[in-house]
N, CA, C and O atoms as a MOPAC input file, in Angstrom:
PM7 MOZYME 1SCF
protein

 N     -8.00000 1    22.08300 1    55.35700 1
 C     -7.68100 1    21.89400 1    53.95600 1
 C     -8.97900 1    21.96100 1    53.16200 1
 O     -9.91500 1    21.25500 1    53.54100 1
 N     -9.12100 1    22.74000 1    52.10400 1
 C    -10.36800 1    23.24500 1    51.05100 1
 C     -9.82900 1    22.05900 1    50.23400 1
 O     -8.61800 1    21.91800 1    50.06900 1
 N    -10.80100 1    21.14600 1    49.68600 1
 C    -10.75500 1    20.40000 1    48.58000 1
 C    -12.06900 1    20.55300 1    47.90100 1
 O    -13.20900 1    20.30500 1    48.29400 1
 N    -11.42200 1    21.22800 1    46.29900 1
 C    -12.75000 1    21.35300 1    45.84800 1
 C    -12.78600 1    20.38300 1    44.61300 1
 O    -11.87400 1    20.45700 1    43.78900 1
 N    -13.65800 1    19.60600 1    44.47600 1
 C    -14.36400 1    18.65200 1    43.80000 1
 C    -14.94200 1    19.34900 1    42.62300 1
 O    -15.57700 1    20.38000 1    42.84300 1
 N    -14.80900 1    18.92900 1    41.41000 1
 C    -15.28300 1    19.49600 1    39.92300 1
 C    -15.70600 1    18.21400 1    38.81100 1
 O    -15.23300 1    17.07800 1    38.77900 1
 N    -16.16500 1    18.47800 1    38.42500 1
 C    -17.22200 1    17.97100 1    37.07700 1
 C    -17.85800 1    19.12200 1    36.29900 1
 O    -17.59100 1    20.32200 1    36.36900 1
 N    -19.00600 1    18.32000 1    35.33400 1
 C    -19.38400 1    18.89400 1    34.29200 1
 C    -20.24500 1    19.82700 1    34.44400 1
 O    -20.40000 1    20.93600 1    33.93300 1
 N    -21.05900 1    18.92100 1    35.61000 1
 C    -22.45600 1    19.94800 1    36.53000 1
 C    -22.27300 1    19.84100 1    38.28700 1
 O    -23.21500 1    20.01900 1    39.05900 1
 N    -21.45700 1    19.65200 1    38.53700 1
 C    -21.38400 1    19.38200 1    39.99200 1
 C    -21.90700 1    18.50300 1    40.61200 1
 O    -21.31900 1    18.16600 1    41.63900 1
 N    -22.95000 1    17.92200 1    40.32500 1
 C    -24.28500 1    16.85800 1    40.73600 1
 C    -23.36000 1    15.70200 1    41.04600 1
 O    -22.99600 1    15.48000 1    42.20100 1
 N    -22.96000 1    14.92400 1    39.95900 1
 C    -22.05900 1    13.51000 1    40.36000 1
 C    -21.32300 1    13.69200 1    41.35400 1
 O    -21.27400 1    12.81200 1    42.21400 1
 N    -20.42400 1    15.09800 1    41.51200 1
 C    -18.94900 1    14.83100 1    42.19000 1
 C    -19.54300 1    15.17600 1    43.53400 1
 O    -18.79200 1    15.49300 1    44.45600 1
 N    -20.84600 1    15.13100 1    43.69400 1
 C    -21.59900 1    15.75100 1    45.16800 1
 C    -21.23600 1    14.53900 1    45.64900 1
 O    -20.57800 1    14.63100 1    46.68500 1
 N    -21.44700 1    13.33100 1    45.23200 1
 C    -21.84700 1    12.04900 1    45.78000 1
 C    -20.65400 1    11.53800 1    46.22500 1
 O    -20.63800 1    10.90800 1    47.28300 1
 N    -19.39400 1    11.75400 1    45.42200 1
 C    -17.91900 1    11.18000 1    45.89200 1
 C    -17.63600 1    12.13500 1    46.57300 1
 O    -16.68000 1    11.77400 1    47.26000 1
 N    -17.93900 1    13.34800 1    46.85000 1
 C    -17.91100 1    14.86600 1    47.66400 1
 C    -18.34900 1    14.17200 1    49.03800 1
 O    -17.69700 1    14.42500 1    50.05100 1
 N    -19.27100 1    13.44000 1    49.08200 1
 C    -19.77300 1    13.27200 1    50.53000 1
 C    -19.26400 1    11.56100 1    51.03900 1
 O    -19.53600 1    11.20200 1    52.18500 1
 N    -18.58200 1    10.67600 1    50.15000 1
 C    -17.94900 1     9.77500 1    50.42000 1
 C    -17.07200 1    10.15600 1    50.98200 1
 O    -16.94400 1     9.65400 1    52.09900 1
 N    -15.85900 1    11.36000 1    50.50400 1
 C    -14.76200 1    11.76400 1    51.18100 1
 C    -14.72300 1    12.27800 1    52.51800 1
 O    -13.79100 1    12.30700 1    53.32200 1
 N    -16.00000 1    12.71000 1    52.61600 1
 C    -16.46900 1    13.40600 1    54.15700 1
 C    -16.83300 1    12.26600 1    54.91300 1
 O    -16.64600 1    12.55700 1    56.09500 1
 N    -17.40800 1    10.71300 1    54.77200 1
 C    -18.00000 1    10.57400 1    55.75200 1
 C    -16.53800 1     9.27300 1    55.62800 1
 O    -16.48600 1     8.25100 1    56.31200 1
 N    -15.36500 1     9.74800 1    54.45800 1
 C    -13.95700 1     8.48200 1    55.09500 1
 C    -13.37800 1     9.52800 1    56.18200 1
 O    -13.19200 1     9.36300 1    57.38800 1
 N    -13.17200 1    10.55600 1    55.43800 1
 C    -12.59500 1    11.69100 1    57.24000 1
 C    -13.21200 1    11.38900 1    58.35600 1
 O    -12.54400 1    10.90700 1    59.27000 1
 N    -14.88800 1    11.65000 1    58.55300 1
 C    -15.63800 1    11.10200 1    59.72100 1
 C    -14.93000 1     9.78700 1    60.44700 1
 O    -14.28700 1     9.66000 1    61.48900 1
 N    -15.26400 1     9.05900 1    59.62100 1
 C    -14.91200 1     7.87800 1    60.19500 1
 C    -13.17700 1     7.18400 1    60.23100 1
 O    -12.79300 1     6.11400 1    60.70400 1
 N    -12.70400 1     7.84400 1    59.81000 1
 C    -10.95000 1     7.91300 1    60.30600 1
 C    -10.55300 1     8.16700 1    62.06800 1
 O    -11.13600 1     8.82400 1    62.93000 1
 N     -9.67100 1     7.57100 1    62.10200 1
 C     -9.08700 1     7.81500 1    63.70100 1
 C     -8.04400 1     8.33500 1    63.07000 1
 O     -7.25400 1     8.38900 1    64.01300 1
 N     -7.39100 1     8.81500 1    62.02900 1
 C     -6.41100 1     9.98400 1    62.04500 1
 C     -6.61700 1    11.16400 1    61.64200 1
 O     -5.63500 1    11.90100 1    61.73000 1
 N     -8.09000 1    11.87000 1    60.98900 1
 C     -8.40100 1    12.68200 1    60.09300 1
 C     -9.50800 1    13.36000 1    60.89000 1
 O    -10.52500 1    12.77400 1    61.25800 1
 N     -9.21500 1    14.72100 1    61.14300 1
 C    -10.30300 1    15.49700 1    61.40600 1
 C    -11.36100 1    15.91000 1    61.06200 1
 O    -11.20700 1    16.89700 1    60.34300 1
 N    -12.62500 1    15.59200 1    61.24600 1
 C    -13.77600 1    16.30200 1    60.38600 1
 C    -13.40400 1    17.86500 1    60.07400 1
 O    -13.26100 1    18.34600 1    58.95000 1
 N    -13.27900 1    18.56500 1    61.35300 1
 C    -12.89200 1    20.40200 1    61.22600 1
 C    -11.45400 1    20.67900 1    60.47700 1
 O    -11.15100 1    21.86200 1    60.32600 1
 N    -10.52200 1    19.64300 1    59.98300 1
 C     -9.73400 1    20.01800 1    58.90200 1
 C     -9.63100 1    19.96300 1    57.34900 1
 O     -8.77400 1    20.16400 1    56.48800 1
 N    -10.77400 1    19.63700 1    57.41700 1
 C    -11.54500 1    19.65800 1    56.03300 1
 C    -12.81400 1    20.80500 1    55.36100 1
 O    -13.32000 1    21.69500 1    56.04400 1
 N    -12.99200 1    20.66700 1    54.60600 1
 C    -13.55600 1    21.87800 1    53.90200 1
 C    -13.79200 1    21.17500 1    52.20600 1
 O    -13.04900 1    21.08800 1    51.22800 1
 N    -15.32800 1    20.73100 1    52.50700 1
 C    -15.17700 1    20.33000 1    50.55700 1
 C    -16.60700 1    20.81600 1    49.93700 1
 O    -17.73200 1    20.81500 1    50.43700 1
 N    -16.11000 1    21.25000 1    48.59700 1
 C    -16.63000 1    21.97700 1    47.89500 1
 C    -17.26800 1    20.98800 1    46.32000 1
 O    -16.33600 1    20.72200 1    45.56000 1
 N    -18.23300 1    20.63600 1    45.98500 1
 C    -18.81000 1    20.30100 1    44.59100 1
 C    -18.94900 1    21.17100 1    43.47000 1
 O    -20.05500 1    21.70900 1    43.43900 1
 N    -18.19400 1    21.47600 1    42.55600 1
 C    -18.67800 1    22.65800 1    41.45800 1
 C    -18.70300 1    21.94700 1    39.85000 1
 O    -18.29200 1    20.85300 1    39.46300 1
 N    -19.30400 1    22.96500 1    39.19100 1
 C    -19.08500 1    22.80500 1    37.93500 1
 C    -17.70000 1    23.31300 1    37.38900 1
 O    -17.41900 1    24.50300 1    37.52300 1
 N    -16.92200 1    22.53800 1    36.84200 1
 C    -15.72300 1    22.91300 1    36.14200 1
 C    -15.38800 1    24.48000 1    36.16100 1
 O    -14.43900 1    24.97500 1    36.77000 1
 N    -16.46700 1    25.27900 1    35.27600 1
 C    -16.85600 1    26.49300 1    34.71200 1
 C    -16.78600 1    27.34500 1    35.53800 1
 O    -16.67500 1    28.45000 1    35.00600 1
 N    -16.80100 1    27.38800 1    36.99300 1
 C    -16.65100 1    27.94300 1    37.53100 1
 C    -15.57900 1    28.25600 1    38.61600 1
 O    -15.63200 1    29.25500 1    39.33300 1
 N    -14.84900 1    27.55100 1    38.65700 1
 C    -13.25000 1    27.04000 1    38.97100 1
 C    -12.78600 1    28.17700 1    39.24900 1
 O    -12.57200 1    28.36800 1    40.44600 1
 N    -12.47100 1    29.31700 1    38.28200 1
 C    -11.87200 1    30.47200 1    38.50000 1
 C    -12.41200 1    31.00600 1    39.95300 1
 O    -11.66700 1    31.30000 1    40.88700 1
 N    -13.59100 1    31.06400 1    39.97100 1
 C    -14.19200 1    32.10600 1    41.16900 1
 C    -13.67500 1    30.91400 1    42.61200 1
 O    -13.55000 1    31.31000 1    43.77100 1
 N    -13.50900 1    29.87000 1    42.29200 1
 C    -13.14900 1    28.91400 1    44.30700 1
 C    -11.52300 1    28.74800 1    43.87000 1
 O    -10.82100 1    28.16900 1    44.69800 1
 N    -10.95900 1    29.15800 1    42.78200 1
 C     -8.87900 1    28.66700 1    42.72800 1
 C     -8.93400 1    29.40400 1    44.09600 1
 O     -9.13100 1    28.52600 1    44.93600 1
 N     -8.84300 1    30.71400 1    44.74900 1
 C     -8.21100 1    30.87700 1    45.52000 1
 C     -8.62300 1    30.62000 1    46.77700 1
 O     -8.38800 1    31.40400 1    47.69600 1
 N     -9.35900 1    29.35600 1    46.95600 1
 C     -9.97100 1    29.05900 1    48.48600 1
 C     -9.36900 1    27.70500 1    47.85900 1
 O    -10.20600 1    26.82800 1    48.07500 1
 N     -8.54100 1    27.30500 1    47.34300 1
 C     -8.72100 1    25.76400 1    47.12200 1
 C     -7.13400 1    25.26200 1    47.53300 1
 O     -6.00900 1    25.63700 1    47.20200 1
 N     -7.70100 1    24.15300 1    48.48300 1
 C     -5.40600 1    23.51000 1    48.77900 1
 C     -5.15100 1    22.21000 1    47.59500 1
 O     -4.10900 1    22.05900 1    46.95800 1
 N     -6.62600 1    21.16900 1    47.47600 1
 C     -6.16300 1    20.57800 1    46.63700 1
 C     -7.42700 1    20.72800 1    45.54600 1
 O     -8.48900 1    21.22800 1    45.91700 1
 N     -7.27500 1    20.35900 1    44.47300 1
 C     -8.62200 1    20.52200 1    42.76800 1
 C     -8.06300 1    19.30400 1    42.54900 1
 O     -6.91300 1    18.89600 1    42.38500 1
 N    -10.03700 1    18.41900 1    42.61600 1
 C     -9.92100 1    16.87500 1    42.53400 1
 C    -11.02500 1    17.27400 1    40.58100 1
 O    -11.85500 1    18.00600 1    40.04300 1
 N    -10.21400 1    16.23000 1    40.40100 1
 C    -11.14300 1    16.27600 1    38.43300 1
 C    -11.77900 1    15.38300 1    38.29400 1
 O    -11.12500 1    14.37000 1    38.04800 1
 N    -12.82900 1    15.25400 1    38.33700 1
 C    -14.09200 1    13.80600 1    37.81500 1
 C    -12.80300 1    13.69500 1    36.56300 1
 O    -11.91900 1    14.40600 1    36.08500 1
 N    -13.44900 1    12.09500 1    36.39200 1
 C    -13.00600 1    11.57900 1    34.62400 1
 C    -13.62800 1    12.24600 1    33.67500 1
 O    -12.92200 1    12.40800 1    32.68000 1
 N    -15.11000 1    12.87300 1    33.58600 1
 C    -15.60500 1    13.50000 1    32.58900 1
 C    -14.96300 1    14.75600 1    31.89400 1
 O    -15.07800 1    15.20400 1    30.75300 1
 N    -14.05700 1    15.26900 1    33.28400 1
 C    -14.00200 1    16.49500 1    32.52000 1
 C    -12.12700 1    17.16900 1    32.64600 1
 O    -11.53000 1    18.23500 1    32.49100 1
 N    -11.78600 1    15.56200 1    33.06700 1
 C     -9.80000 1    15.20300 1    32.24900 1
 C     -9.58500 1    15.51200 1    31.29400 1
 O     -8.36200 1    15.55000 1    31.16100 1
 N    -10.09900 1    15.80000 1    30.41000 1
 C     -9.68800 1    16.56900 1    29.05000 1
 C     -9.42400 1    18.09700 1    29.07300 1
 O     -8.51900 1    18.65400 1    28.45200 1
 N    -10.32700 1    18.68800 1    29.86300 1
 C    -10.55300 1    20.00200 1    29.98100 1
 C     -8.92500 1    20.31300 1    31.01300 1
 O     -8.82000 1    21.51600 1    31.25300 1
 N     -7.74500 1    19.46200 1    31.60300 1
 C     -6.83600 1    19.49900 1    32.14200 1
 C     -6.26500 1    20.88600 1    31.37600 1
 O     -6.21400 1    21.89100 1    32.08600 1
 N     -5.89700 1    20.99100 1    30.17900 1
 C     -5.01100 1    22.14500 1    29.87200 1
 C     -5.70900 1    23.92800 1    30.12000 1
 O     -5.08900 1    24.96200 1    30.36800 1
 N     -6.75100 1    23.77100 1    29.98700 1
 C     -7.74400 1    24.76300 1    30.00000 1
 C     -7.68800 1    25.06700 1    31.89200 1
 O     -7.70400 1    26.23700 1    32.27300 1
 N     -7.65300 1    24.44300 1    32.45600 1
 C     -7.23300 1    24.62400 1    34.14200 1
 C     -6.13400 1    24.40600 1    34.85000 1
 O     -6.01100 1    24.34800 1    36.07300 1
 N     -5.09500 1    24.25300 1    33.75200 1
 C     -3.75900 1    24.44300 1    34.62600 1
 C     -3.55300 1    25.66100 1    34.63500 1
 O     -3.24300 1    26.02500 1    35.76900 1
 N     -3.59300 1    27.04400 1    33.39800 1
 C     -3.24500 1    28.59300 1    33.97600 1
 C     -3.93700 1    29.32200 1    35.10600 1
 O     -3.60500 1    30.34200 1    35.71100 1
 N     -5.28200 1    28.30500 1    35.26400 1
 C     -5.72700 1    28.67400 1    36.71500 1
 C     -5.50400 1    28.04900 1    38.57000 1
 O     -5.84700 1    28.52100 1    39.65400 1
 N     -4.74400 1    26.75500 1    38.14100 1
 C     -4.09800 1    26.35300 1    39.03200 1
 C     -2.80300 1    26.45600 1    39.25100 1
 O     -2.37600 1    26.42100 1    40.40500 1
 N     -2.16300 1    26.56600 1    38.42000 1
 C     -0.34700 1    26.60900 1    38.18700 1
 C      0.20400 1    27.78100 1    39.05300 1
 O      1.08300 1    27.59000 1    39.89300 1
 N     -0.50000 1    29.33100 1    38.75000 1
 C     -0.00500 1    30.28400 1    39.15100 1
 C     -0.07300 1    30.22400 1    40.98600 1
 O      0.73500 1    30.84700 1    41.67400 1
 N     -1.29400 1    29.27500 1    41.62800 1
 C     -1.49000 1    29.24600 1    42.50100 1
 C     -0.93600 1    28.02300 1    43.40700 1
 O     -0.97300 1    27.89100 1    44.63000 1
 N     -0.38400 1    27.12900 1    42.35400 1
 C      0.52600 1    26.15500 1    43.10000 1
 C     -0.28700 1    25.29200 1    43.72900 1
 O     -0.00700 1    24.83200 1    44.83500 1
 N     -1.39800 1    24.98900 1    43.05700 1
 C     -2.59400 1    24.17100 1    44.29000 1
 C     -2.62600 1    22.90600 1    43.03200 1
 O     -3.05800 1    22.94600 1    41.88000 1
 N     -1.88500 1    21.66000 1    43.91700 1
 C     -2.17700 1    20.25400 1    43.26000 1
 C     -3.37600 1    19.73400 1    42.82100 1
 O     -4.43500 1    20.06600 1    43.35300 1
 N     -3.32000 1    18.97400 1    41.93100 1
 C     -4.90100 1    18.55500 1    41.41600 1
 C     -4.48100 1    16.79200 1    41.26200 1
 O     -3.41000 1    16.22400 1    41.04700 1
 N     -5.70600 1    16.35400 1    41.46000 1
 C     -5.68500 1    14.80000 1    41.60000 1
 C     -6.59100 1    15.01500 1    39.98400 1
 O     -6.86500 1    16.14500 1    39.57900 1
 N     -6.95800 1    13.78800 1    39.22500 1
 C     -7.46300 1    13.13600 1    38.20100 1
 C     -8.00700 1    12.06700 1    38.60700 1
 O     -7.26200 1    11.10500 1    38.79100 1
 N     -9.81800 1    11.88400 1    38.93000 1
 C     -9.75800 1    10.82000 1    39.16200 1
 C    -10.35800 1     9.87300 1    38.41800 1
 O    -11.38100 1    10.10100 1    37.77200 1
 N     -9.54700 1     8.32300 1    38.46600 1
 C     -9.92500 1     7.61800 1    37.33400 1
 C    -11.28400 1     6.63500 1    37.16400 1
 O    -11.91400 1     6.47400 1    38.20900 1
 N    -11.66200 1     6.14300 1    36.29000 1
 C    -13.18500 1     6.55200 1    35.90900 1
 C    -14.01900 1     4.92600 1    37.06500 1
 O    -15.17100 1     4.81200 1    37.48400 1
 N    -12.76700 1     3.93200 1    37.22800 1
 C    -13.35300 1     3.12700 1    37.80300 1
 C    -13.34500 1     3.13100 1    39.25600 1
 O    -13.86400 1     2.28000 1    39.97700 1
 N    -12.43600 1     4.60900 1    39.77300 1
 C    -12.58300 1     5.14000 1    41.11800 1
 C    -13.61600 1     5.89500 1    41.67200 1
 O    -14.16500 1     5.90700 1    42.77400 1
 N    -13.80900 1     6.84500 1    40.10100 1
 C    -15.52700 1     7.46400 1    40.15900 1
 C    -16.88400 1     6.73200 1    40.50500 1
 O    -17.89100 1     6.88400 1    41.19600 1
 N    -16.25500 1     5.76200 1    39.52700 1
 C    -18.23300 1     4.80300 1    39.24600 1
 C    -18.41200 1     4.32100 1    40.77000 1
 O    -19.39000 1     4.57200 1    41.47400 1
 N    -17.38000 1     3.64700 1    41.10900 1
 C    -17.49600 1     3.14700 1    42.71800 1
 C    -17.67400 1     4.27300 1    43.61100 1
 O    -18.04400 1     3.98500 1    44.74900 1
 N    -17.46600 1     5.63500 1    43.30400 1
 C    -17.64700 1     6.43200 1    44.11100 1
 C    -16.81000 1     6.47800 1    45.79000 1
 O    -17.07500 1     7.01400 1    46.86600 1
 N    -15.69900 1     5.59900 1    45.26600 1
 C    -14.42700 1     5.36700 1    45.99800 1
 C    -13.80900 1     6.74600 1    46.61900 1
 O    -12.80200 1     7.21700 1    46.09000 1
 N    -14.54100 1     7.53000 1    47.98200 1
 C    -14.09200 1     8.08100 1    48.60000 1
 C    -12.89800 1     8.31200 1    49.02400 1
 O    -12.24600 1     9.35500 1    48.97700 1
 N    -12.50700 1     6.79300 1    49.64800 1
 C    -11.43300 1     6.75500 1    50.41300 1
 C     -9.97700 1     7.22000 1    49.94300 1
 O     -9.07000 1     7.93300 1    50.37100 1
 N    -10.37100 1     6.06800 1    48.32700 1
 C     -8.78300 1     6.14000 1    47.67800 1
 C     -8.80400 1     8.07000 1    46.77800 1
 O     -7.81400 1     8.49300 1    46.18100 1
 N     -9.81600 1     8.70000 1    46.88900 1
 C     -9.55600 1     9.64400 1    46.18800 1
 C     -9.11400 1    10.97700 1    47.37200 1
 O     -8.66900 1    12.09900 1    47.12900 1
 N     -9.46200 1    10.28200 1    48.77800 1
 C     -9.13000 1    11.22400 1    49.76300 1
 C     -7.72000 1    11.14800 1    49.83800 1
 O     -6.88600 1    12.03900 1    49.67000 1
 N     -7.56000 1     9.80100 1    50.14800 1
 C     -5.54900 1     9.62300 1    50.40200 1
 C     -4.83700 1     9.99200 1    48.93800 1
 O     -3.61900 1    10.17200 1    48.91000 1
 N     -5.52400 1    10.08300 1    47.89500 1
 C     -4.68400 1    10.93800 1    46.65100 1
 C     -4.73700 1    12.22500 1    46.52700 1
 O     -3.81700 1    12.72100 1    45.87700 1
 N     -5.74100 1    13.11600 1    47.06100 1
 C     -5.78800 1    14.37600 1    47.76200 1
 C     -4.33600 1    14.46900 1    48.55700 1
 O     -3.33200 1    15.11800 1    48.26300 1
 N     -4.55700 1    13.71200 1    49.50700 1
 C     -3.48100 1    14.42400 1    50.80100 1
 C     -2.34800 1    13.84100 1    50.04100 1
 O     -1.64900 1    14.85000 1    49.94600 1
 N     -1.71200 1    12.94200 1    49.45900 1
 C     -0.98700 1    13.21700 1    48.32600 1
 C     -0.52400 1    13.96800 1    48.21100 1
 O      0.39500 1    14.40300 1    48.90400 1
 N     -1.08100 1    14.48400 1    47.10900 1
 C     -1.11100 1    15.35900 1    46.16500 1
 C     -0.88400 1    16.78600 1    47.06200 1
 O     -0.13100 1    17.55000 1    46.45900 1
 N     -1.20100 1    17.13800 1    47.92300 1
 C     -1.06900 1    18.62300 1    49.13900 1
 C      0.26200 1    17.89400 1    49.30400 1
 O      1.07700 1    18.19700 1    48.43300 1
 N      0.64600 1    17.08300 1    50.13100 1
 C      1.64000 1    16.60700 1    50.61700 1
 C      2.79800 1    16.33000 1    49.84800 1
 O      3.81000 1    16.22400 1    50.54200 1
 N      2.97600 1    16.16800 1    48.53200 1
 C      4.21100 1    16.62900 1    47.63900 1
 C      4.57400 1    18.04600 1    46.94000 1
 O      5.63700 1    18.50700 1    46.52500 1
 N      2.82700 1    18.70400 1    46.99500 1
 C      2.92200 1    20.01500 1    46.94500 1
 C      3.77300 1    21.27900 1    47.69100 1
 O      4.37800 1    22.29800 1    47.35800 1
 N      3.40000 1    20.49800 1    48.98000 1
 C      4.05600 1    21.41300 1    50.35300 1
 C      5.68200 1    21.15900 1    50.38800 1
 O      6.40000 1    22.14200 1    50.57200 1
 N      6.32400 1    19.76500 1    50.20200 1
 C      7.59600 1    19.09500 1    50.41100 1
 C      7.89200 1    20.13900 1    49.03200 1
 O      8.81100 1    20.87500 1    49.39100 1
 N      7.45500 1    20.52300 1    47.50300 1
 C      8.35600 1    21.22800 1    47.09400 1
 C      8.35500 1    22.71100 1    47.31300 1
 O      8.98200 1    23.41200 1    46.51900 1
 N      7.59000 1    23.35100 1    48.49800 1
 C      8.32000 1    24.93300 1    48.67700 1
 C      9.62900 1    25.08700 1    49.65600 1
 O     10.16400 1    26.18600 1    49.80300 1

């Protein structure tokens, strides 16, 4: 599963980018090799939509939501929002299990 991680400059969402990797690591149900995560700037979204299963949104850049749904919608790839006191903590965990979520109601509607 590609989860790509977005913000304003990529820099912040590196840091909850590598929280999510080291809650997979350390899971006894979650594979390191079924994962795949990516840090970008918003802006560039178009060029990773089609490598992506779930698009996680820093709080900074939740506004910009309407401007990236015609690039996610057509592709059917769920997006999490994450909220700003899940960010600051840099709360890996709970933004990983809203990922698989988010894939996981995706998949139940094809």
């Amino acid at each position: 599963m590609r989860i790509v991680l977005c913000c304003a400059g990529g820099l912040s969402t590196t840091m909850l980018m590598n929280s999510m990797k080291d809650t997979v690591h350390n899971s006894a149900k979650l594979n390191d090799a079924d994962f795949d995560f990516i840090a970008i700037p918003i802006d560039i979204l178009q060029s990773e939509a089609d490598n992506c299963d779930v698009l996680v949104l820093g709080p900074q850049v939740a506004h910009k939501l309407d401007a990236v749904k015609p690039i996610i919608e057509p592709r059917k790839i769920p997006y999490v929002i994450v909220d700003q006191e899940t960010y600051g903590k840099m709360d890996g965990a709970t933004v990983m299990k809203q990922a698989l979520i988010a894939r996981r109601k995706a998949d139940l509607k094809k």
